[in-house]
JSON list of C-alpha atoms in Angstrom, two decimals:
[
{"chain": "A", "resi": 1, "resn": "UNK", "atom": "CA", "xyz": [34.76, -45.47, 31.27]},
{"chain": "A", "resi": 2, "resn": "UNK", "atom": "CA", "xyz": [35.98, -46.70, 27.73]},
{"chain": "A", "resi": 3, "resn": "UNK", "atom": "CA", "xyz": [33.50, -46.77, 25.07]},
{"chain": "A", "resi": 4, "resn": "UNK", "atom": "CA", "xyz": [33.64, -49.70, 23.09]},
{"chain": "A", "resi": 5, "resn": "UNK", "atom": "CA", "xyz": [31.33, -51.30, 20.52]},
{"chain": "A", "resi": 6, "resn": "UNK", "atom": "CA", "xyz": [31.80, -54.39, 17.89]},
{"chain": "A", "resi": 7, "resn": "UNK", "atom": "CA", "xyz": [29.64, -51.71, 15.40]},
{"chain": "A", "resi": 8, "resn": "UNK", "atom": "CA", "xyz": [31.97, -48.92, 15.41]},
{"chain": "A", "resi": 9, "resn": "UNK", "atom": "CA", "xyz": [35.66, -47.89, 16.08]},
{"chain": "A", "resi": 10, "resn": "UNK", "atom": "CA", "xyz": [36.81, -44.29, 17.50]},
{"chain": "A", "resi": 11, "resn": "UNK", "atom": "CA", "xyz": [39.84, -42.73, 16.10]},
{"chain": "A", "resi": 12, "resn": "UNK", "atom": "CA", "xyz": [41.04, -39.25, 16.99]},
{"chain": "A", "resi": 13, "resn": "UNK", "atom": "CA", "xyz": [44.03, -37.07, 16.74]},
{"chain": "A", "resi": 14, "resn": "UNK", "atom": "CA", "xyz": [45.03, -33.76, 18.35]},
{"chain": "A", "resi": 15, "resn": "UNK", "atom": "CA", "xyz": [47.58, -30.90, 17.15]},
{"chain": "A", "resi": 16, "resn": "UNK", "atom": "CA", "xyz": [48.56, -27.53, 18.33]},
{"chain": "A", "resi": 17, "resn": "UNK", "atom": "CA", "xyz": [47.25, -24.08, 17.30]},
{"chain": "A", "resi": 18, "resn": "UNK", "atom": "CA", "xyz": [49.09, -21.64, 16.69]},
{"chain": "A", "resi": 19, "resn": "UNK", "atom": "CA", "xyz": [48.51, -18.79, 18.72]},
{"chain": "A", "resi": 20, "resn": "UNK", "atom": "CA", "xyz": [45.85, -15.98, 16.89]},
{"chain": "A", "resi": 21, "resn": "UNK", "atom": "CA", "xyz": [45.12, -12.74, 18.27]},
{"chain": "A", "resi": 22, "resn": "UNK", "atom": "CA", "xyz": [41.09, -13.75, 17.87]},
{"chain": "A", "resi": 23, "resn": "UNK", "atom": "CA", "xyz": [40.19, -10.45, 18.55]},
{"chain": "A", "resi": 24, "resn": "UNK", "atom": "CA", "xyz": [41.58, -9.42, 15.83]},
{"chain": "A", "resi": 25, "resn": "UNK", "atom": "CA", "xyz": [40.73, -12.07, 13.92]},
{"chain": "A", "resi": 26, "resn": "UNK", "atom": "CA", "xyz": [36.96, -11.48, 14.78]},
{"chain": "A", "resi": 27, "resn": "UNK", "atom": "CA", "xyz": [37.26, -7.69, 13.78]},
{"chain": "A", "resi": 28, "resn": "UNK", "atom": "CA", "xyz": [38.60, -8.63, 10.25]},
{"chain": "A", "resi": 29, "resn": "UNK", "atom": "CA", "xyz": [35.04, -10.35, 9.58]},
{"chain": "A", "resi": 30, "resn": "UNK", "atom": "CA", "xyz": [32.75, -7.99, 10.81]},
{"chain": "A", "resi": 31, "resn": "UNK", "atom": "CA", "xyz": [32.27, -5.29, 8.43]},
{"chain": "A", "resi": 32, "resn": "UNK", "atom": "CA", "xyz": [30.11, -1.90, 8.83]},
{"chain": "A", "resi": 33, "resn": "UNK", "atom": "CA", "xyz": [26.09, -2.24, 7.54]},
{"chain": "A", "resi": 34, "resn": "UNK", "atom": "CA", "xyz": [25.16, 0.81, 5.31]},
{"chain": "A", "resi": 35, "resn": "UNK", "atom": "CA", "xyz": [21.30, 1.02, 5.17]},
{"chain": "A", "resi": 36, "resn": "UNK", "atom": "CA", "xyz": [19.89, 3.08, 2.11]},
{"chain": "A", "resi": 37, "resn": "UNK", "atom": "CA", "xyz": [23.17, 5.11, 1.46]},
{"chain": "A", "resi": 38, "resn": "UNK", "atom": "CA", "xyz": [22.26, 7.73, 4.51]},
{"chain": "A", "resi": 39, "resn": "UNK", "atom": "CA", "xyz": [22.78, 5.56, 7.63]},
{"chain": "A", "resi": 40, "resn": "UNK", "atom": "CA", "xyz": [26.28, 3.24, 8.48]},
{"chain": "A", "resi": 41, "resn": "UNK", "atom": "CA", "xyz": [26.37, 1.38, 11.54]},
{"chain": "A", "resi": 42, "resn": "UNK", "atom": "CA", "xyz": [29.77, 0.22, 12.50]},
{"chain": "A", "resi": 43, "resn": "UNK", "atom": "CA", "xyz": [32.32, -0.82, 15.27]},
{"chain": "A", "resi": 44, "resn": "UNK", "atom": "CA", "xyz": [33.76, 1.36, 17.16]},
{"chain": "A", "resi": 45, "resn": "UNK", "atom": "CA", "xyz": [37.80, 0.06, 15.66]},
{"chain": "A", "resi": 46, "resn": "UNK", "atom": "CA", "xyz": [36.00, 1.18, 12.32]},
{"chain": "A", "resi": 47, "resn": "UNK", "atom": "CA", "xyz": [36.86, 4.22, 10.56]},
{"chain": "A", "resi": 48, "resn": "UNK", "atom": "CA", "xyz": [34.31, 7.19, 10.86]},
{"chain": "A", "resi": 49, "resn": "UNK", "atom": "CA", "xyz": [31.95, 7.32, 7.15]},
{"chain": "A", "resi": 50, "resn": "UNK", "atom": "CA", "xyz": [30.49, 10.19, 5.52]},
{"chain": "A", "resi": 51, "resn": "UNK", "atom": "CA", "xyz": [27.06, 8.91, 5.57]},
{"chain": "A", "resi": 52, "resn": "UNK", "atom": "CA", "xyz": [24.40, 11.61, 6.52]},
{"chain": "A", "resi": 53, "resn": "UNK", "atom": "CA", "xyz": [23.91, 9.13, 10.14]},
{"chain": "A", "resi": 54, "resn": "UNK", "atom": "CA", "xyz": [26.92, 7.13, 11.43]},
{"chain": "A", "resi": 55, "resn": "UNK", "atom": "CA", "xyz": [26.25, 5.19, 14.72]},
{"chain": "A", "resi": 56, "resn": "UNK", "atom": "CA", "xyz": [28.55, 3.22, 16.25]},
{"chain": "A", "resi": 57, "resn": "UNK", "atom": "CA", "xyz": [27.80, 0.01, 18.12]},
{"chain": "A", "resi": 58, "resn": "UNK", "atom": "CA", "xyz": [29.80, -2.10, 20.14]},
{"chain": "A", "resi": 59, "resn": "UNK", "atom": "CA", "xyz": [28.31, -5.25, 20.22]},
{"chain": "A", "resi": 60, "resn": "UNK", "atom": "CA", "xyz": [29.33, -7.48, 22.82]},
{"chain": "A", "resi": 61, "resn": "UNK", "atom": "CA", "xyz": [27.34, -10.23, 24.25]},
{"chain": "A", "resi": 62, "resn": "UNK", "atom": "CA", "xyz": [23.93, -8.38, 22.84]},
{"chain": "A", "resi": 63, "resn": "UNK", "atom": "CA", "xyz": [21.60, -8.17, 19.49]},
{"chain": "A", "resi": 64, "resn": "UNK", "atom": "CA", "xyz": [21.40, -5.54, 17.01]},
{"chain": "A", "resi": 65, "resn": "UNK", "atom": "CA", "xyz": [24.32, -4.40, 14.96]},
{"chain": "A", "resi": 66, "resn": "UNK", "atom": "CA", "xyz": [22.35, -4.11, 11.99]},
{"chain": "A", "resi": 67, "resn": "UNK", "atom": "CA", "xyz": [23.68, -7.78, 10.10]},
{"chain": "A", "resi": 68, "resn": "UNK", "atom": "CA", "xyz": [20.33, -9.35, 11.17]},
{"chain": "A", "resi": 69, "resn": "UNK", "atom": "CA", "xyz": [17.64, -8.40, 8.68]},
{"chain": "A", "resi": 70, "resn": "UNK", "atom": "CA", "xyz": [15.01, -7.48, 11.32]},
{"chain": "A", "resi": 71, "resn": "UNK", "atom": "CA", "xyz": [16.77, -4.57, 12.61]},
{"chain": "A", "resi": 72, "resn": "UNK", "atom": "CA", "xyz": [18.10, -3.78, 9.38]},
{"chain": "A", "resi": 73, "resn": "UNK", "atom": "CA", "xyz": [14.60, -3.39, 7.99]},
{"chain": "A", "resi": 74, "resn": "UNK", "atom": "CA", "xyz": [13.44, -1.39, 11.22]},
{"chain": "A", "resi": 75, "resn": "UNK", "atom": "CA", "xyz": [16.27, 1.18, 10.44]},
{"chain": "A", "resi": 76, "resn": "UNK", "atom": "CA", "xyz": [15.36, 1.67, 7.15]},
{"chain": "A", "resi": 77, "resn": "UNK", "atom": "CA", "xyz": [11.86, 2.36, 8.60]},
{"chain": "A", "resi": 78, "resn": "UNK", "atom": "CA", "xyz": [13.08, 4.56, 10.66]},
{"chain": "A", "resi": 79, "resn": "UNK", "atom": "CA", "xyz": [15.12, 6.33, 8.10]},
{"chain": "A", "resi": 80, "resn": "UNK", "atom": "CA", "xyz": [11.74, 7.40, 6.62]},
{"chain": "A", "resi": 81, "resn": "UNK", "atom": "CA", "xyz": [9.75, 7.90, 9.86]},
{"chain": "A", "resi": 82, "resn": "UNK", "atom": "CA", "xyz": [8.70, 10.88, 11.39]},
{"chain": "A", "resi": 83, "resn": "UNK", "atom": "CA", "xyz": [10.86, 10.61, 14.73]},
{"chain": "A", "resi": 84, "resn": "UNK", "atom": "CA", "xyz": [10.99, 14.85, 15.33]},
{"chain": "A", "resi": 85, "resn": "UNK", "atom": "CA", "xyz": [9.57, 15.49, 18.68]},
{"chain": "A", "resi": 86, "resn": "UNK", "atom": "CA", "xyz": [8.54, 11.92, 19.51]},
{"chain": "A", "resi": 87, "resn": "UNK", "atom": "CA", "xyz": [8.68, 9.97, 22.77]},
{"chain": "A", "resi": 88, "resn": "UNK", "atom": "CA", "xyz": [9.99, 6.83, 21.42]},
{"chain": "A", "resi": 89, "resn": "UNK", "atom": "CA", "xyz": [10.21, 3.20, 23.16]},
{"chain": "A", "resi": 90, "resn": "UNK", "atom": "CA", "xyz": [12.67, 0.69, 21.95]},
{"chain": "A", "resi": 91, "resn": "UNK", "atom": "CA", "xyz": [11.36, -2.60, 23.11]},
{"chain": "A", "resi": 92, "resn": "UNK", "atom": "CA", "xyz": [13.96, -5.64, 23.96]},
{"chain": "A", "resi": 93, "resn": "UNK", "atom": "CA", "xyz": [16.84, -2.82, 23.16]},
{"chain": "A", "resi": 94, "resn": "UNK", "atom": "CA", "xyz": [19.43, -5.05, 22.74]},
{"chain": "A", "resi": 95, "resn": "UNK", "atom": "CA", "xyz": [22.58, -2.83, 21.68]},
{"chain": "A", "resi": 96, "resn": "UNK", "atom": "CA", "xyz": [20.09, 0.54, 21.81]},
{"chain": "A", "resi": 97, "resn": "UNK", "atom": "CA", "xyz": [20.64, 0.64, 18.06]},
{"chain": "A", "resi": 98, "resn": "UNK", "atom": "CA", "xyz": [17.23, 1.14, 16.94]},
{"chain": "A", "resi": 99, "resn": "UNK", "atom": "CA", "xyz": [16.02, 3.62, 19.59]},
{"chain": "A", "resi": 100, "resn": "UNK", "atom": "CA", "xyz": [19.67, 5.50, 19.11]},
{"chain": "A", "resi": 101, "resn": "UNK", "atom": "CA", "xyz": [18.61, 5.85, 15.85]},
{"chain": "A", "resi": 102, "resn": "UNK", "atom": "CA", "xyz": [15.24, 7.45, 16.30]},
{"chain": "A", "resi": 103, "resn": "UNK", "atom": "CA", "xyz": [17.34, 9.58, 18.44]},
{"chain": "A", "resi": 104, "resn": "UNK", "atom": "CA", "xyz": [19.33, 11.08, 16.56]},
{"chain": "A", "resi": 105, "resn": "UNK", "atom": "CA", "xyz": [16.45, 11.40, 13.97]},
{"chain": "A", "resi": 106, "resn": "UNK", "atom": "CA", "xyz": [15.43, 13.94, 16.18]},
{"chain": "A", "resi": 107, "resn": "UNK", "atom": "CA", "xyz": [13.09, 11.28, 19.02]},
{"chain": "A", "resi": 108, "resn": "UNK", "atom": "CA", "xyz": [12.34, 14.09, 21.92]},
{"chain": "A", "resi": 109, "resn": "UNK", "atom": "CA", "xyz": [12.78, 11.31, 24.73]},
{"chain": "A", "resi": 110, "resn": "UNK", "atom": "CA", "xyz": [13.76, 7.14, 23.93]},
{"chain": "A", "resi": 111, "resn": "UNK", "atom": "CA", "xyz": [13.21, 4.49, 26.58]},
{"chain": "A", "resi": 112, "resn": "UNK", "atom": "CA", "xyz": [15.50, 1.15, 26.42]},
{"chain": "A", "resi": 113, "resn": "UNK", "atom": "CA", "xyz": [13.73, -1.64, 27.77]},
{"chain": "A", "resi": 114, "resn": "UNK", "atom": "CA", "xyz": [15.53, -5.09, 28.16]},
{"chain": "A", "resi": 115, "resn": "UNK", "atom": "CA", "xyz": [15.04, -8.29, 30.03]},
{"chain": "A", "resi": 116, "resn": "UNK", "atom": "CA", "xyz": [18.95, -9.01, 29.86]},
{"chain": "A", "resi": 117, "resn": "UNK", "atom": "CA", "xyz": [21.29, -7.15, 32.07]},
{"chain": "A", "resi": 118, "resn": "UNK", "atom": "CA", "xyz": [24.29, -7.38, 29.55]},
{"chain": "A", "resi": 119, "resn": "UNK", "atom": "CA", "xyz": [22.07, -5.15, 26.93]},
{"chain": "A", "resi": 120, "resn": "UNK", "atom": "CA", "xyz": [21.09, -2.96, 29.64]},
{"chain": "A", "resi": 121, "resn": "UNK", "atom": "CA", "xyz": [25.01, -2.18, 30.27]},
{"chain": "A", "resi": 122, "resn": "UNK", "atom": "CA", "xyz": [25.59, -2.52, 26.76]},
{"chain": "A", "resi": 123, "resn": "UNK", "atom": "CA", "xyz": [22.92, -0.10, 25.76]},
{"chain": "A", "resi": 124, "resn": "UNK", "atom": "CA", "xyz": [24.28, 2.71, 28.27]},
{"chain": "A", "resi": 125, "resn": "UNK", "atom": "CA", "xyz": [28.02, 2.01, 26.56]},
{"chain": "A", "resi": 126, "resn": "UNK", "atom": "CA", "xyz": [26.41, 2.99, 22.82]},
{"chain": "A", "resi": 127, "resn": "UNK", "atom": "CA", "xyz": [24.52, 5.93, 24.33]},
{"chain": "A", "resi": 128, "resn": "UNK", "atom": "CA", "xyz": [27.79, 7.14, 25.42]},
{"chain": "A", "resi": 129, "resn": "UNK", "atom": "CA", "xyz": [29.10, 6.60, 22.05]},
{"chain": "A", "resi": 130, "resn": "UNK", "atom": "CA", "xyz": [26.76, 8.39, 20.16]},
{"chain": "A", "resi": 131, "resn": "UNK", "atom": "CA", "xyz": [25.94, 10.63, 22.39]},
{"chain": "A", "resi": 132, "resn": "UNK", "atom": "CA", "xyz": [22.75, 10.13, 22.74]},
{"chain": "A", "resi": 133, "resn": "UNK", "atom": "CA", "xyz": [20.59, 10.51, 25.70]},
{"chain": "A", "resi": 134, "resn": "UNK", "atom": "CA", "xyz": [18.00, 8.13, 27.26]},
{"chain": "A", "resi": 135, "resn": "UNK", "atom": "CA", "xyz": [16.18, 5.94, 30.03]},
{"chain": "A", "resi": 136, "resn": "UNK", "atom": "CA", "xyz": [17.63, 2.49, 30.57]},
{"chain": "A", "resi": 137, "resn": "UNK", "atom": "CA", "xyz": [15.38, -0.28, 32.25]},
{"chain": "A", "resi": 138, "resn": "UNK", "atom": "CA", "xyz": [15.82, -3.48, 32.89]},
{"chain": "A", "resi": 139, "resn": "UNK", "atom": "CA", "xyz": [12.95, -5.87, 32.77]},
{"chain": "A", "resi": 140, "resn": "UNK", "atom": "CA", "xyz": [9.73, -6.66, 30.47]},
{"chain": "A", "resi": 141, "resn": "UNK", "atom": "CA", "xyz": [6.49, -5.48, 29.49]},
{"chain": "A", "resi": 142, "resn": "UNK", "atom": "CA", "xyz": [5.36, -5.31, 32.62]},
{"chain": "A", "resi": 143, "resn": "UNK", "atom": "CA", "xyz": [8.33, -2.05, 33.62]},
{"chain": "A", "resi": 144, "resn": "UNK", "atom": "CA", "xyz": [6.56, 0.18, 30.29]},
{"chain": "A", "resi": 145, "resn": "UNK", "atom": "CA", "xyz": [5.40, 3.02, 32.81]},
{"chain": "A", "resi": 146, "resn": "UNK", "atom": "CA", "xyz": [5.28, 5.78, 29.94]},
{"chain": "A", "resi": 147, "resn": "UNK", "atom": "CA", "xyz": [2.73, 6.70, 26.75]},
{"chain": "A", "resi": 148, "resn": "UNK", "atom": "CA", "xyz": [4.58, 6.33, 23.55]},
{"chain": "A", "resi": 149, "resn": "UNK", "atom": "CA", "xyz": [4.21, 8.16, 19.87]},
{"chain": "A", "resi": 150, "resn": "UNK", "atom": "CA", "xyz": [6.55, 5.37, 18.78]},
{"chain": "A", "resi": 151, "resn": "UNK", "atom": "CA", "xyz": [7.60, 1.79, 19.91]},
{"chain": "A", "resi": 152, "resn": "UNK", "atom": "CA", "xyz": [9.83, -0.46, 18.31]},
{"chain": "A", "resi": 153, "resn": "UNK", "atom": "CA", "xyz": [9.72, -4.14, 18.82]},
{"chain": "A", "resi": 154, "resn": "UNK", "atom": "CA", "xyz": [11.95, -6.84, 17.39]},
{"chain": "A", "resi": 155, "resn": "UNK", "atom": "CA", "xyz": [11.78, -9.60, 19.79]},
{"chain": "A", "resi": 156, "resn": "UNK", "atom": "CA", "xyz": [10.00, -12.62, 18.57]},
{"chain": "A", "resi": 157, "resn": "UNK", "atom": "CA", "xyz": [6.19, -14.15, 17.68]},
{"chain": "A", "resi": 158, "resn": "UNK", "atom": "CA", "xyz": [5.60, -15.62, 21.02]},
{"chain": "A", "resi": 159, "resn": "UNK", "atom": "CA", "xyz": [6.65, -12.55, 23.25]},
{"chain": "A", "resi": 160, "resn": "UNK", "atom": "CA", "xyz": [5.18, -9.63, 20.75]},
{"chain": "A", "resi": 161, "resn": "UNK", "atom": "CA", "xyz": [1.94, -12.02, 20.82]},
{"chain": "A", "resi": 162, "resn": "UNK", "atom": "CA", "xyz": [1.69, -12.03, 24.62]},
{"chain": "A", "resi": 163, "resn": "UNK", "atom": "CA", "xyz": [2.71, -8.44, 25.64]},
{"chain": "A", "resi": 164, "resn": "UNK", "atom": "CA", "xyz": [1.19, -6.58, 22.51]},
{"chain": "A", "resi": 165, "resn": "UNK", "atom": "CA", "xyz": [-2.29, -6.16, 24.88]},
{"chain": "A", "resi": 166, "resn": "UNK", "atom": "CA", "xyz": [0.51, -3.99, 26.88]},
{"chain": "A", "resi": 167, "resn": "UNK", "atom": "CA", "xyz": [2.23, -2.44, 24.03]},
{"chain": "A", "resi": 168, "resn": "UNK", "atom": "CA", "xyz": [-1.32, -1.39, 22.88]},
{"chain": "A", "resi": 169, "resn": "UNK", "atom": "CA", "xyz": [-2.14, 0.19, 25.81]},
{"chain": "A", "resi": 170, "resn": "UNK", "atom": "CA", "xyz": [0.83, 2.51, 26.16]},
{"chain": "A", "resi": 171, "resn": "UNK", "atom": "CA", "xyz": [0.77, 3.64, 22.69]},
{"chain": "A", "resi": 172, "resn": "UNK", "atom": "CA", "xyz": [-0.74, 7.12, 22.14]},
{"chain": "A", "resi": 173, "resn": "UNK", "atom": "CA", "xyz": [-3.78, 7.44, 19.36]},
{"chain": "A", "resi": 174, "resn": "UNK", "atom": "CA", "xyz": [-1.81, 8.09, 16.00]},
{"chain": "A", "resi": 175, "resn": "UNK", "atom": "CA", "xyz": [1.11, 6.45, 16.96]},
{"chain": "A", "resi": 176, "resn": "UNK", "atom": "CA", "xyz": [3.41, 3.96, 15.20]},
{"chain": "A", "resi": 177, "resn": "UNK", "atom": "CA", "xyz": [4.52, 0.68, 16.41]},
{"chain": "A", "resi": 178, "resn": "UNK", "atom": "CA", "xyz": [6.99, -1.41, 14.84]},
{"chain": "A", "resi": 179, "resn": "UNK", "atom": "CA", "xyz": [7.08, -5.29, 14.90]},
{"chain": "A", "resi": 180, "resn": "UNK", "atom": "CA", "xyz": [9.71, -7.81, 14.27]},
{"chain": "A", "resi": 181, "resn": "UNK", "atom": "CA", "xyz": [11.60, -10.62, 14.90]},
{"chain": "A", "resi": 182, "resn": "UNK", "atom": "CA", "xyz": [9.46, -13.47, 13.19]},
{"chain": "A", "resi": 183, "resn": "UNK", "atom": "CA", "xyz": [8.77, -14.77, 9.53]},
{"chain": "A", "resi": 184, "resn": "UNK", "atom": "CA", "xyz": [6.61, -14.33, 7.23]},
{"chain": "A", "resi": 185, "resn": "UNK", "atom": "CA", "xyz": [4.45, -17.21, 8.04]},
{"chain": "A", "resi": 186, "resn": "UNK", "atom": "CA", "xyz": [3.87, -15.62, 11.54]},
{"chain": "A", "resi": 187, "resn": "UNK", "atom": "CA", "xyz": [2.57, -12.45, 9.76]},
{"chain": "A", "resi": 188, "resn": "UNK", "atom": "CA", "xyz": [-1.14, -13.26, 9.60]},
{"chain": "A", "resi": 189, "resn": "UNK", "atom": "CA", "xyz": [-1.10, -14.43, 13.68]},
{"chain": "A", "resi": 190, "resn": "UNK", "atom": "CA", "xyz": [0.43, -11.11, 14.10]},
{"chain": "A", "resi": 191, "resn": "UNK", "atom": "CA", "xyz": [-2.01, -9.10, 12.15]},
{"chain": "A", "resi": 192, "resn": "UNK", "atom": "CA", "xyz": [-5.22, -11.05, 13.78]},
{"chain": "A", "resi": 193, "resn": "UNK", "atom": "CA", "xyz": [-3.46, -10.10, 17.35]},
{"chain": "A", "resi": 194, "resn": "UNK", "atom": "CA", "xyz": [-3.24, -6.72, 16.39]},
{"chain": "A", "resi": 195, "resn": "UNK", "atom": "CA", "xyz": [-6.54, -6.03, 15.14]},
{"chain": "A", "resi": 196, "resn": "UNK", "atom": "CA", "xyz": [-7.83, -7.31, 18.13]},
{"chain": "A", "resi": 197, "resn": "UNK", "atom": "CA", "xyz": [-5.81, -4.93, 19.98]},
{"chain": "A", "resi": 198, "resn": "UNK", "atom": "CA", "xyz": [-7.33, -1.82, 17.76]},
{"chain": "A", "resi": 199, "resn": "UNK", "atom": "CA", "xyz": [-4.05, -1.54, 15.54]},
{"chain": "A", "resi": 200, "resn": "UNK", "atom": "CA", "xyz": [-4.42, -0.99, 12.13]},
{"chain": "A", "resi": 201, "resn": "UNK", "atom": "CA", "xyz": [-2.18, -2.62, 9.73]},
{"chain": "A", "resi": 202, "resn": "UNK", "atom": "CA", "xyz": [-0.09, -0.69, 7.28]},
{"chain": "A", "resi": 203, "resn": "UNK", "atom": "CA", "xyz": [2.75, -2.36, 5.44]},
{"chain": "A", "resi": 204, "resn": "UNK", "atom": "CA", "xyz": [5.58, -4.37, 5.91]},
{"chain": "A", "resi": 205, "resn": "UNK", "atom": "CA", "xyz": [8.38, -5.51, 4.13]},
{"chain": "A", "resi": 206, "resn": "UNK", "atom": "CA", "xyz": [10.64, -9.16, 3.55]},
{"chain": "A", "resi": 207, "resn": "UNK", "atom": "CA", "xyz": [14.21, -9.67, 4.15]},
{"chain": "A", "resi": 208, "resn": "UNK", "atom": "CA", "xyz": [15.58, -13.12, 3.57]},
{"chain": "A", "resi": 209, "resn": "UNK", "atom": "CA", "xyz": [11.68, -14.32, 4.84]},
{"chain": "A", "resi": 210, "resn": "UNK", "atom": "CA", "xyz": [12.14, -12.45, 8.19]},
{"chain": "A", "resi": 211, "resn": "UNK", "atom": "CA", "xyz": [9.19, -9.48, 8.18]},
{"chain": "A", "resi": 212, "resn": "UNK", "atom": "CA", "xyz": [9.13, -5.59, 9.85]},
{"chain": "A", "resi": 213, "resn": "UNK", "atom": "CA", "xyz": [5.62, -4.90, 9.72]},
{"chain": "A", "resi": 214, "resn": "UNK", "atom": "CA", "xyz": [3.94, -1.26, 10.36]},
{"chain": "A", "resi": 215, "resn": "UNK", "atom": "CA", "xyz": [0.97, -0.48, 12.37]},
{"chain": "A", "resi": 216, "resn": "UNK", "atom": "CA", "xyz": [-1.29, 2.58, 14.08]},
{"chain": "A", "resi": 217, "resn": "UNK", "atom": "CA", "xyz": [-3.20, 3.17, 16.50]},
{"chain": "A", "resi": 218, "resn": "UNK", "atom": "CA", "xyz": [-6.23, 4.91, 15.33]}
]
């Protein structure tokens, strides 16, 4: 059907690209995150740094490189957080990045949840990578089987405000849990949630207005 109107009048043209390697072209623009001098995470077609942790992540069709501020802010976290000896779960996984790196701070056993099969591959590819070791499951809340010293959760308001009754409940007494994935104007909702779920509030911290807020059980 032609499209035609006595209020407007279409024009369009059309020329040939020349042919680009896009791969390559995409690899050009995405650069290596260095959080707090002791931590790079990069590409695997990126050369090997000397910081203290380097962890390599292919991306693919999945979250968490380290570019978005929420999971930047969780790694710097989890730069400073006790991980030695702890049974960690990394909640909507994504690439693995966070719970990799809780791993390799020294996390006795990590747990990759996702609802999205593509992380769940992806996450088993960046184990390999780094090799790192743990348990790979796809589905939600409602697959957390284990007791955890420390979960991390970057998701978003709506889903940490519906399963945190679950998160809660598989969280040992002392532990840490990790929120993020919303703004700052979601922070008091989140606090009132947790509260009501017996978690104590201890910081968080801003990155261009998205929040990673800390909280214990106790």
């Amino acid at each position: 059907r032609v499209l035609a109107s006595n209020e407007f009048k279409i024009s369009f043209s059309k020329s040939t690209i020349e042919q680009v390697n896009w791969n390559v072209e995409w690899e050009k623009n995405f650069h290596p995150i260095y959080i707090d001098t002791r931590c790079t995470i990069r590409a695997p077609f990126h050369l090997k740094t000397k910081s203290e942790i380097d962890i390599i992540i292919e991306p693919k069709m999945s979250f968490g490189t380290g570019h978005h501020a929420t999971t930047y802010q969780i790694s710097e976290y989890l730069l400073d957080e006790d991980c030695e000896d702890k049974i960690v779960l990394d909640m909507g996984c994504g690439t693995g990045v966070l719970g990799i790196l809780a791993s390799i701070r020294g996390a006795k056993s990590v747990d990759f949840i996702d609802i999205d099969p593509w992380c769940i591959e992806n996450t088993e590819e960046n184990l390999d990578r780094n090799s790192a070791k743990g348990k790979v499951i796809l589905g939600g809340a409602d697959k957390i089987e284990a007791s955890y010293d420390l979960i991390l959760a970057n998701i978003n308001r709506n889903i940490l405000l519906k399963d945190m009754p679950i998160y809660t409940s598989h969280l040992n007494y002392n532990g840490v849990i990790y929120f993020s994935g919303f703004y700052k104007e979601d922070l008091k909702m989140i606090k009132e949630e947790a509260l009501v779920n017996g978690l104590t509030f201890v910081k968080y911290q801003l990155k261009d207005n998205w929040v990673a807020a800390k909280f214990t059980k106790i």
